[in-house]
Structure formats: structure tokens, C-alpha cells
Amino acid sequence: MSWADPQALWLLALLPFAVAALFWKEARRERATEQFGKSETLAPLIVGQARWWRATRATLMLVGVALAIIAFAGPQYGSRTRVLRKRGIDVVIALDFSKSMLAMDVHPSRIKRAKAELELLLSELDGDRVGLVAFAGDAMAFPMTVDYSAVRLFLRDLGPMDMPVGGTAIGKALIASKRLIESSNEHKGEETPSDPRSRVVLLLTDGEDHEGDPVAAARELSGAGIQVYAVGIGSGSGEPIPSYTADGTLTGHMKDSNGRLVMTSLSPENEETLREIASITGGKYVRAEEGTVGVTQIRRELAQLQASERKARRVTVHENRFALALLPAFLLILLEGILPEAWILRRRRREA
């Protein structure tokens, strides 16, 4: 047994004073009657005014009030587990579309493998809002949605050759991801500061940042309660970057102004930057295993977040039993109100 408002039970302490007041009133009544005298003229007027009758009516009223106070305190007996409205997490996929992602140290290429593993990730999401930030030297954002087929279509149609600005700007991608999450929450109005859903940025990149300050951007995300799970893609030894024509025909490999091959690698410095980004935001850094881009490991991390979110939305609800006290309280008070003062006995006396 528990109570919704146990403080209300203190009102029961007033009932003894009410009982004392009734005794005092009854004593005054008796004294007044004796002082007036019990003559033959007075006798018919007090027929049916028996003490037990008045005590019965007072008892009905007091018990009714006591039960009403108990009902007001909200007695609760028994409980059940209830799941609140289903709610997922917010995930922004920040995918590197720079030309270095065309490297083939991951089969068939970094970018194609990343897209394939992200397709698998999307197939496992359920009720989670997903946004996409494609970045190279600048960032393009795709709005948050639960329409995963639309996200897949966006991923399939976009490639490194479609990016208007070359290079790699991880900092800009992180800031764009933050704005995307925040603008989506403002538009939907689905959460309050006291009850935010988990917010995650999945950053997939080879770590080659050519401009900006990604660590400073990570601090901004940390302040907004957004976790970054960073995935480092590529080999540490270096890989040449293929070059293609506008129609997608392979023409060889990219070369610098001196005619030397342009190599791309996931250097220790790049990894350290990604690791620091994840650490600052409370996320995790994953080094892609050979032949993958690391999304498999991230899927396990997201599954844990989803489980925590569902657990947080599962609450124990106590069954309210106030009606069990309120109904008899109402009936007792109603009965006391409709009972006659002494009509029944007085009528019988007159008939006799």
C-alpha cells in the first residue's frame, strides 16, 4: 500500500476534535432541555430526538468524511509496468565524400563500402530519426526523418564527384550535424530540456582534415549533449586516389603538380584527432577492421543506446484505488443528509 499524497492523511487528526465538538454540543443540548423542563407541552416536540439517533447520524457523517480524506490522499495498491510512447534516438550520419574516399584499400572502395554498411545499419533502425550530412570541403545536410528509404536514395545518388568544394572539413561537418539535430527538435517540439532523447553523430572519414578546427567543433557538440562515434577508414601505409571522368570512367590515379601520385592514409595524427573528438563528446572511436569501414562495431554501440532509451521509457505505474474509499464516503454523507431528524418516531407517536 502506498499513497499519492500521504500528507493529506494528516487531516484525519482533525476528526477527534470533531468528535469532541459533537459531544460538547450534545451535552449542551441535554442541559438546555433539562433547564427548559420536561412538561406535557414539551414532550411531543422532542419525540424521536433520541440520543442514539443523533449519534448514528453523526457517525455516518464522520465516517464519510474520514473516507473522503483517505480517498483524497490517493491510496495505491498493486502496480504494473507500462511503456511510454515509443521513442528512438536521433542519429546523424556524417559521411566523408572527399575524393580520398575513392581509395580502394577497402574493397571495392572506401565510399562504396561505407554506403553498403550504412544500408545495413538503416535496416536495423526502428523508430529512430536519421539525418545525413555529406561533407568534403563543405557540408550538405539531408533533414532528419524516419523514412529510411529516402535516406538510402540520397546515399546511392551522391558521390565524391558531386561535391562542389574539394578537400575535407570535419569541423564543418560536425557543426552541420549539430544544427541539423537542434533544428529538427525545435521543429517537431517532441522533447523538453528535462527529457531529451539520445543524440548521436556517426562520423565516417579517413581523418584527413584540411581546414577548420574539428576539436573545437566537438566541444560545441559536447555542450549540446551530442555524442560522436567516429570511424576511421583507410590503411596506415597509404593508398593512391583513383581519378575518374565525368561519366565515371577510371582514368588512372590523381597526381600532384609535380606528377607524383597523391597518397591517402589514416595516419596516427588523423586517428588521434578522431579519438579526441569521440572522447570530448562521450562517444567512441573505432578503427575500421581490415576489409570493413567499422560500421559493424558502431551498430552494437547504437543498439545499447536504443536499449537504454527503451528502458528509460519503461515506468512502474501504481494502481490508484481512491474510488474504493470515495464511493462509500459519498454514500454515507448522502445517507446522513437524507435521514429525517425524527420524522418516523414522531409519526408513530401521533398515530398511537
PDB file of N, CA and C in Angstrom, residues 74-152:
ATOM      1  N   GLY A  74      -5.151   9.484  -1.957  1.00  0.00           N
ATOM      2  CA  GLY A  74      -4.779   8.657  -3.107  1.00  0.00           C
ATOM      3  C   GLY A  74      -4.182   7.316  -2.743  1.00  0.00           C
ATOM      4  N   PRO A  75      -4.960   6.414  -2.156  1.00  0.00           N
ATOM      5  CA  PRO A  75      -4.419   5.081  -1.859  1.00  0.00           C
ATOM      6  C   PRO A  75      -4.058   4.344  -3.142  1.00  0.00           C
ATOM      7  N   GLN A  76      -2.914   3.681  -3.126  1.00  0.00           N
ATOM      8  CA  GLN A  76      -2.437   2.925  -4.291  1.00  0.00           C
ATOM      9  C   GLN A  76      -2.065   1.522  -3.841  1.00  0.00           C
ATOM     10  N   TYR A  77      -2.632   0.550  -4.522  1.00  0.00           N
ATOM     11  CA  TYR A  77      -2.358  -0.839  -4.182  1.00  0.00           C
ATOM     12  C   TYR A  77      -2.126  -1.615  -5.470  1.00  0.00           C
ATOM     13  N   GLY A  78      -1.013  -2.336  -5.535  1.00  0.00           N
ATOM     14  CA  GLY A  78      -0.666  -3.053  -6.755  1.00  0.00           C
ATOM     15  C   GLY A  78       0.034  -2.144  -7.740  1.00  0.00           C
ATOM     16  N   SER A  79       0.738  -2.716  -8.697  1.00  0.00           N
ATOM     17  CA  SER A  79       1.461  -1.926  -9.692  1.00  0.00           C
ATOM     18  C   SER A  79       1.589  -2.723 -10.975  1.00  0.00           C
ATOM     19  N   ARG A  80       1.913  -2.017 -12.023  1.00  0.00           N
ATOM     20  CA  ARG A  80       2.148  -2.647 -13.321  1.00  0.00           C
ATOM     21  C   ARG A  80       3.199  -1.843 -14.065  1.00  0.00           C
ATOM     22  N   THR A  81       3.847  -2.482 -14.988  1.00  0.00           N
ATOM     23  CA  THR A  81       4.870  -1.824 -15.794  1.00  0.00           C
ATOM     24  C   THR A  81       4.256  -1.345 -17.093  1.00  0.00           C
ATOM     25  N   ARG A  82       4.489  -0.082 -17.391  1.00  0.00           N
ATOM     26  CA  ARG A  82       3.920   0.498 -18.610  1.00  0.00           C
ATOM     27  C   ARG A  82       5.025   1.137 -19.430  1.00  0.00           C
ATOM     28  N   VAL A  83       4.994   0.922 -20.727  1.00  0.00           N
ATOM     29  CA  VAL A  83       5.960   1.524 -21.639  1.00  0.00           C
ATOM     30  C   VAL A  83       5.351   2.790 -22.204  1.00  0.00           C
ATOM     31  N   LEU A  84       6.026   3.913 -22.023  1.00  0.00           N
ATOM     32  CA  LEU A  84       5.538   5.173 -22.551  1.00  0.00           C
ATOM     33  C   LEU A  84       5.656   5.190 -24.061  1.00  0.00           C
ATOM     34  N   ARG A  85       5.143   6.217 -24.666  1.00  0.00           N
ATOM     35  CA  ARG A  85       5.160   6.343 -26.124  1.00  0.00           C
ATOM     36  C   ARG A  85       6.536   6.007 -26.689  1.00  0.00           C
ATOM     37  N   LYS A  86       6.536   5.136 -27.680  1.00  0.00           N
ATOM     38  CA  LYS A  86       7.790   4.671 -28.252  1.00  0.00           C
ATOM     39  C   LYS A  86       8.607   5.845 -28.770  1.00  0.00           C
ATOM     40  N   ARG A  87       9.875   5.821 -28.410  1.00  0.00           N
ATOM     41  CA  ARG A  87      10.741   6.919 -28.817  1.00  0.00           C
ATOM     42  C   ARG A  87      12.128   6.354 -29.086  1.00  0.00           C
ATOM     43  N   GLY A  88      12.704   6.734 -30.199  1.00  0.00           N
ATOM     44  CA  GLY A  88      14.031   6.238 -30.528  1.00  0.00           C
ATOM     45  C   GLY A  88      15.094   7.273 -30.223  1.00  0.00           C
ATOM     46  N   ILE A  89      16.180   7.201 -30.945  1.00  0.00           N
ATOM     47  CA  ILE A  89      17.280   8.137 -30.782  1.00  0.00           C
ATOM     48  C   ILE A  89      17.430   8.940 -32.065  1.00  0.00           C
ATOM     49  N   ASP A  90      18.142  10.047 -31.964  1.00  0.00           N
ATOM     50  CA  ASP A  90      18.454  10.865 -33.139  1.00  0.00           C
ATOM     51  C   ASP A  90      19.856  10.513 -33.621  1.00  0.00           C
ATOM     52  N   VAL A  91      19.971  10.125 -34.871  1.00  0.00           N
ATOM     53  CA  VAL A  91      21.263   9.742 -35.448  1.00  0.00           C
ATOM     54  C   VAL A  91      21.524  10.586 -36.692  1.00  0.00           C
ATOM     55  N   VAL A  92      22.650  11.263 -36.703  1.00  0.00           N
ATOM     56  CA  VAL A  92      23.086  11.960 -37.909  1.00  0.00           C
ATOM     57  C   VAL A  92      24.312  11.237 -38.442  1.00  0.00           C
ATOM     58  N   ILE A  93      24.221  10.796 -39.683  1.00  0.00           N
ATOM     59  CA  ILE A  93      25.354  10.135 -40.339  1.00  0.00           C
ATOM     60  C   ILE A  93      26.148  11.199 -41.084  1.00  0.00           C
ATOM     61  N   ALA A  94      27.343  11.479 -40.607  1.00  0.00           N
ATOM     62  CA  ALA A  94      28.233  12.445 -41.269  1.00  0.00           C
ATOM     63  C   ALA A  94      29.252  11.646 -42.065  1.00  0.00           C
ATOM     64  N   LEU A  95      29.037  11.574 -43.366  1.00  0.00           N
ATOM     65  CA  LEU A  95      29.861  10.729 -44.228  1.00  0.00           C
ATOM     66  C   LEU A  95      30.790  11.579 -45.082  1.00  0.00           C
ATOM     67  N   ASP A  96      32.041  11.207 -45.070  1.00  0.00           N
ATOM     68  CA  ASP A  96      33.077  11.896 -45.833  1.00  0.00           C
ATOM     69  C   ASP A  96      32.925  11.553 -47.319  1.00  0.00           C
ATOM     70  N   PHE A  97      32.684  12.590 -48.143  1.00  0.00           N
ATOM     71  CA  PHE A  97      32.570  12.395 -49.586  1.00  0.00           C
ATOM     72  C   PHE A  97      33.740  13.054 -50.322  1.00  0.00           C
ATOM     73  N   SER A  98      34.847  13.213 -49.637  1.00  0.00           N
ATOM     74  CA  SER A  98      36.021  13.768 -50.313  1.00  0.00           C
ATOM     75  C   SER A  98      36.591  12.729 -51.284  1.00  0.00           C
ATOM     76  N   LYS A  99      37.418  13.173 -52.225  1.00  0.00           N
ATOM     77  CA  LYS A  99      37.928  12.267 -53.253  1.00  0.00           C
ATOM     78  C   LYS A  99      38.841  11.190 -52.678  1.00  0.00           C
ATOM     79  N   SER A 100      39.405  11.431 -51.478  1.00  0.00           N
ATOM     80  CA  SER A 100      40.241  10.405 -50.875  1.00  0.00           C
ATOM     81  C   SER A 100      39.432   9.172 -50.492  1.00  0.00           C
ATOM     82  N   MET A 101      38.105   9.325 -50.401  1.00  0.00           N
ATOM     83  CA  MET A 101      37.250   8.182 -50.076  1.00  0.00           C
ATOM     84  C   MET A 101      37.065   7.251 -51.269  1.00  0.00           C
ATOM     85  N   LEU A 102      37.609   7.647 -52.436  1.00  0.00           N
ATOM     86  CA  LEU A 102      37.583   6.762 -53.599  1.00  0.00           C
ATOM     87  C   LEU A 102      38.684   5.713 -53.540  1.00  0.00           C
ATOM     88  N   ALA A 103      39.603   5.840 -52.601  1.00  0.00           N
ATOM     89  CA  ALA A 103      40.722   4.894 -52.477  1.00  0.00           C
ATOM     90  C   ALA A 103      40.207   3.474 -52.301  1.00  0.00           C
ATOM     91  N   MET A 104      40.955   2.502 -52.838  1.00  0.00           N
ATOM     92  CA  MET A 104      40.498   1.118 -52.885  1.00  0.00           C
ATOM     93  C   MET A 104      41.213   0.218 -51.889  1.00  0.00           C
ATOM     94  N   ASP A 105      41.731   0.798 -50.797  1.00  0.00           N
ATOM     95  CA  ASP A 105      42.326  -0.073 -49.786  1.00  0.00           C
ATOM     96  C   ASP A 105      41.257  -0.839 -49.025  1.00  0.00           C
ATOM     97  N   VAL A 106      39.986  -0.421 -49.172  1.00  0.00           N
ATOM     98  CA  VAL A 106      38.841  -1.195 -48.710  1.00  0.00           C
ATOM     99  C   VAL A 106      38.023  -1.540 -49.945  1.00  0.00           C
ATOM    100  N   HIS A 107      37.714  -2.816 -50.131  1.00  0.00           N
ATOM    101  CA  HIS A 107      37.036  -3.261 -51.362  1.00  0.00           C
ATOM    102  C   HIS A 107      35.554  -2.925 -51.311  1.00  0.00           C
ATOM    103  N   PRO A 108      34.944  -2.452 -52.408  1.00  0.00           N
ATOM    104  CA  PRO A 108      35.569  -2.054 -53.678  1.00  0.00           C
ATOM    105  C   PRO A 108      36.206  -0.669 -53.602  1.00  0.00           C
ATOM    106  N   SER A 109      35.727   0.156 -52.682  1.00  0.00           N
ATOM    107  CA  SER A 109      36.363   1.435 -52.377  1.00  0.00           C
ATOM    108  C   SER A 109      35.844   1.875 -51.011  1.00  0.00           C
ATOM    109  N   ARG A 110      36.521   2.844 -50.423  1.00  0.00           N
ATOM    110  CA  ARG A 110      36.088   3.299 -49.095  1.00  0.00           C
ATOM    111  C   ARG A 110      34.637   3.782 -49.106  1.00  0.00           C
ATOM    112  N   ILE A 111      34.300   4.606 -50.085  1.00  0.00           N
ATOM    113  CA  ILE A 111      32.974   5.208 -50.101  1.00  0.00           C
ATOM    114  C   ILE A 111      31.888   4.179 -50.398  1.00  0.00           C
ATOM    115  N   LYS A 112      32.145   3.252 -51.326  1.00  0.00           N
ATOM    116  CA  LYS A 112      31.138   2.246 -51.659  1.00  0.00           C
ATOM    117  C   LYS A 112      30.924   1.279 -50.503  1.00  0.00           C
ATOM    118  N   ARG A 113      32.023   0.923 -49.835  1.00  0.00           N
ATOM    119  CA  ARG A 113      31.889   0.028 -48.690  1.00  0.00           C
ATOM    120  C   ARG A 113      31.142   0.709 -47.548  1.00  0.00           C
ATOM    121  N   ALA A 114      31.414   1.987 -47.330  1.00  0.00           N
ATOM    122  CA  ALA A 114      30.719   2.726 -46.280  1.00  0.00           C
ATOM    123  C   ALA A 114      29.220   2.779 -46.564  1.00  0.00           C
ATOM    124  N   LYS A 115      28.857   3.043 -47.814  1.00  0.00           N
ATOM    125  CA  LYS A 115      27.442   3.085 -48.169  1.00  0.00           C
ATOM    126  C   LYS A 115      26.766   1.737 -47.941  1.00  0.00           C
ATOM    127  N   ALA A 116      27.463   0.637 -48.315  1.00  0.00           N
ATOM    128  CA  ALA A 116      26.887  -0.697 -48.148  1.00  0.00           C
ATOM    129  C   ALA A 116      26.642  -1.011 -46.666  1.00  0.00           C
ATOM    130  N   GLU A 117      27.592  -0.657 -45.807  1.00  0.00           N
ATOM    131  CA  GLU A 117      27.413  -0.942 -44.384  1.00  0.00           C
ATOM    132  C   GLU A 117      26.374  -0.020 -43.751  1.00  0.00           C
ATOM    133  N   LEU A 118      26.257   1.194 -44.256  1.00  0.00           N
ATOM    134  CA  LEU A 118      25.220   2.087 -43.755  1.00  0.00           C
ATOM    135  C   LEU A 118      23.832   1.596 -44.150  1.00  0.00           C
ATOM    136  N   GLU A 119      23.724   0.981 -45.323  1.00  0.00           N
ATOM    137  CA  GLU A 119      22.452   0.382 -45.728  1.00  0.00           C
ATOM    138  C   GLU A 119      22.028  -0.670 -44.718  1.00  0.00           C
ATOM    139  N   LEU A 120      22.975  -1.476 -44.263  1.00  0.00           N
ATOM    140  CA  LEU A 120      22.677  -2.495 -43.270  1.00  0.00           C
ATOM    141  C   LEU A 120      22.285  -1.870 -41.939  1.00  0.00           C
ATOM    142  N   LEU A 121      22.958  -0.786 -41.575  1.00  0.00           N
ATOM    143  CA  LEU A 121      22.615  -0.077 -40.344  1.00  0.00           C
ATOM    144  C   LEU A 121      21.182   0.448 -40.402  1.00  0.00           C
ATOM    145  N   LEU A 122      20.805   1.039 -41.531  1.00  0.00           N
ATOM    146  CA  LEU A 122      19.461   1.591 -41.674  1.00  0.00           C
ATOM    147  C   LEU A 122      18.396   0.500 -41.576  1.00  0.00           C
ATOM    148  N   SER A 123      18.710  -0.686 -42.033  1.00  0.00           N
ATOM    149  CA  SER A 123      17.739  -1.775 -41.985  1.00  0.00           C
ATOM    150  C   SER A 123      17.462  -2.236 -40.561  1.00  0.00           C
ATOM    151  N   GLU A 124      18.344  -1.908 -39.642  1.00  0.00           N
ATOM    152  CA  GLU A 124      18.174  -2.340 -38.250  1.00  0.00           C
ATOM    153  C   GLU A 124      17.559  -1.258 -37.366  1.00  0.00           C
ATOM    154  N   LEU A 125      17.411  -0.053 -37.882  1.00  0.00           N
ATOM    155  CA  LEU A 125      16.826   1.023 -37.085  1.00  0.00           C
ATOM    156  C   LEU A 125      15.308   0.887 -37.060  1.00  0.00           C
ATOM    157  N   ASP A 126      14.706   1.305 -35.952  1.00  0.00           N
ATOM    158  CA  ASP A 126      13.260   1.207 -35.812  1.00  0.00           C
ATOM    159  C   ASP A 126      12.773   2.350 -34.928  1.00  0.00           C
ATOM    160  N   GLY A 127      12.173   3.362 -35.544  1.00  0.00           N
ATOM    161  CA  GLY A 127      11.668   4.491 -34.793  1.00  0.00           C
ATOM    162  C   GLY A 127      12.696   5.564 -34.502  1.00  0.00           C
ATOM    163  N   ASP A 128      13.929   5.359 -34.959  1.00  0.00           N
ATOM    164  CA  ASP A 128      14.978   6.356 -34.753  1.00  0.00           C
ATOM    165  C   ASP A 128      14.967   7.354 -35.905  1.00  0.00           C
ATOM    166  N   ARG A 129      15.145   8.627 -35.571  1.00  0.00           N
ATOM    167  CA  ARG A 129      15.236   9.645 -36.618  1.00  0.00           C
ATOM    168  C   ARG A 129      16.662   9.693 -37.147  1.00  0.00           C
ATOM    169  N   VAL A 130      16.769   9.762 -38.453  1.00  0.00           N
ATOM    170  CA  VAL A 130      18.074   9.731 -39.112  1.00  0.00           C
ATOM    171  C   VAL A 130      18.225  10.946 -40.009  1.00  0.00           C
ATOM    172  N   GLY A 131      19.372  11.584 -39.912  1.00  0.00           N
ATOM    173  CA  GLY A 131      19.728  12.668 -40.816  1.00  0.00           C
ATOM    174  C   GLY A 131      21.052  12.334 -41.483  1.00  0.00           C
ATOM    175  N   LEU A 132      21.370  13.027 -42.547  1.00  0.00           N
ATOM    176  CA  LEU A 132      22.605  12.751 -43.276  1.00  0.00           C
ATOM    177  C   LEU A 132      23.323  14.060 -43.580  1.00  0.00           C
ATOM    178  N   VAL A 133      24.610  14.079 -43.270  1.00  0.00           N
ATOM    179  CA  VAL A 133      25.467  15.205 -43.629  1.00  0.00           C
ATOM    180  C   VAL A 133      26.573  14.662 -44.529  1.00  0.00           C
ATOM    181  N   ALA A 134      26.577  15.103 -45.772  1.00  0.00           N
ATOM    182  CA  ALA A 134      27.626  14.738 -46.713  1.00  0.00           C
ATOM    183  C   ALA A 134      28.627  15.891 -46.761  1.00  0.00           C
ATOM    184  N   PHE A 135      29.888  15.571 -46.558  1.00  0.00           N
ATOM    185  CA  PHE A 135      30.851  16.664 -46.495  1.00  0.00           C
ATOM    186  C   PHE A 135      32.125  16.339 -47.246  1.00  0.00           C
ATOM    187  N   ALA A 136      32.712  17.391 -47.749  1.00  0.00           N
ATOM    188  CA  ALA A 136      34.076  17.361 -48.309  1.00  0.00           C
ATOM    189  C   ALA A 136      34.696  18.659 -47.807  1.00  0.00           C
ATOM    190  N   GLY A 137      34.894  19.643 -48.709  1.00  0.00           N
ATOM    191  CA  GLY A 137      35.364  20.936 -48.250  1.00  0.00           C
ATOM    192  C   GLY A 137      34.259  21.759 -47.622  1.00  0.00           C
ATOM    193  N   ASP A 138      33.026  21.363 -47.882  1.00  0.00           N
ATOM    194  CA  ASP A 138      31.849  21.984 -47.279  1.00  0.00           C
ATOM    195  C   ASP A 138      30.870  20.866 -46.943  1.00  0.00           C
ATOM    196  N   ALA A 139      29.751  21.215 -46.295  1.00  0.00           N
ATOM    197  CA  ALA A 139      28.809  20.186 -45.848  1.00  0.00           C
ATOM    198  C   ALA A 139      27.433  20.432 -46.437  1.00  0.00           C
ATOM    199  N   MET A 140      26.761  19.333 -46.810  1.00  0.00           N
ATOM    200  CA  MET A 140      25.372  19.375 -47.270  1.00  0.00           C
ATOM    201  C   MET A 140      24.562  18.499 -46.325  1.00  0.00           C
ATOM    202  N   ALA A 141      23.398  18.998 -45.892  1.00  0.00           N
ATOM    203  CA  ALA A 141      22.592  18.280 -44.912  1.00  0.00           C
ATOM    204  C   ALA A 141      21.288  17.786 -45.522  1.00  0.00           C
ATOM    205  N   PHE A 142      20.906  16.580 -45.150  1.00  0.00           N
ATOM    206  CA  PHE A 142      19.632  15.989 -45.520  1.00  0.00           C
ATOM    207  C   PHE A 142      18.791  15.925 -44.245  1.00  0.00           C
ATOM    208  N   PRO A 143      17.550  16.441 -44.235  1.00  0.00           N
ATOM    209  CA  PRO A 143      16.769  16.593 -42.996  1.00  0.00           C
ATOM    210  C   PRO A 143      16.551  15.282 -42.244  1.00  0.00           C
ATOM    211  N   MET A 144      16.338  15.408 -40.931  1.00  0.00           N
ATOM    212  CA  MET A 144      16.041  14.260 -40.088  1.00  0.00           C
ATOM    213  C   MET A 144      14.711  13.643 -40.499  1.00  0.00           C
ATOM    214  N   THR A 145      14.666  12.326 -40.533  1.00  0.00           N
ATOM    215  CA  THR A 145      13.463  11.632 -40.967  1.00  0.00           C
ATOM    216  C   THR A 145      13.459  10.204 -40.439  1.00  0.00           C
ATOM    217  N   VAL A 146      12.282   9.591 -40.440  1.00  0.00           N
ATOM    218  CA  VAL A 146      12.180   8.165 -40.153  1.00  0.00           C
ATOM    219  C   VAL A 146      11.894   7.389 -41.442  1.00  0.00           C
ATOM    220  N   ASP A 147      11.933   8.098 -42.557  1.00  0.00           N
ATOM    221  CA  ASP A 147      11.766   7.465 -43.872  1.00  0.00           C
ATOM    222  C   ASP A 147      13.155   7.014 -44.347  1.00  0.00           C
ATOM    223  N   TYR A 148      13.522   5.816 -43.952  1.00  0.00           N
ATOM    224  CA  TYR A 148      14.871   5.334 -44.260  1.00  0.00           C
ATOM    225  C   TYR A 148      15.087   5.099 -45.747  1.00  0.00           C
ATOM    226  N   SER A 149      14.032   4.845 -46.489  1.00  0.00           N
ATOM    227  CA  SER A 149      14.187   4.657 -47.936  1.00  0.00           C
ATOM    228  C   SER A 149      14.655   5.942 -48.595  1.00  0.00           C
ATOM    229  N   ALA A 150      14.197   7.093 -48.071  1.00  0.00           N
ATOM    230  CA  ALA A 150      14.643   8.373 -48.617  1.00  0.00           C
ATOM    231  C   ALA A 150      16.125   8.595 -48.317  1.00  0.00           C
ATOM    232  N   VAL A 151      16.580   8.186 -47.135  1.00  0.00           N
ATOM    233  CA  VAL A 151      17.998   8.314 -46.799  1.00  0.00           C
ATOM    234  C   VAL A 151      18.833   7.418 -47.701  1.00  0.00           C
ATOM    235  N   ARG A 152      18.345   6.201 -47.929  1.00  0.00           N
ATOM    236  CA  ARG A 152      19.070   5.284 -48.824  1.00  0.00           C
ATOM    237  C   ARG A 152      19.196   5.877 -50.225  1.00  0.00           C
TER     238      ARG A 152
END
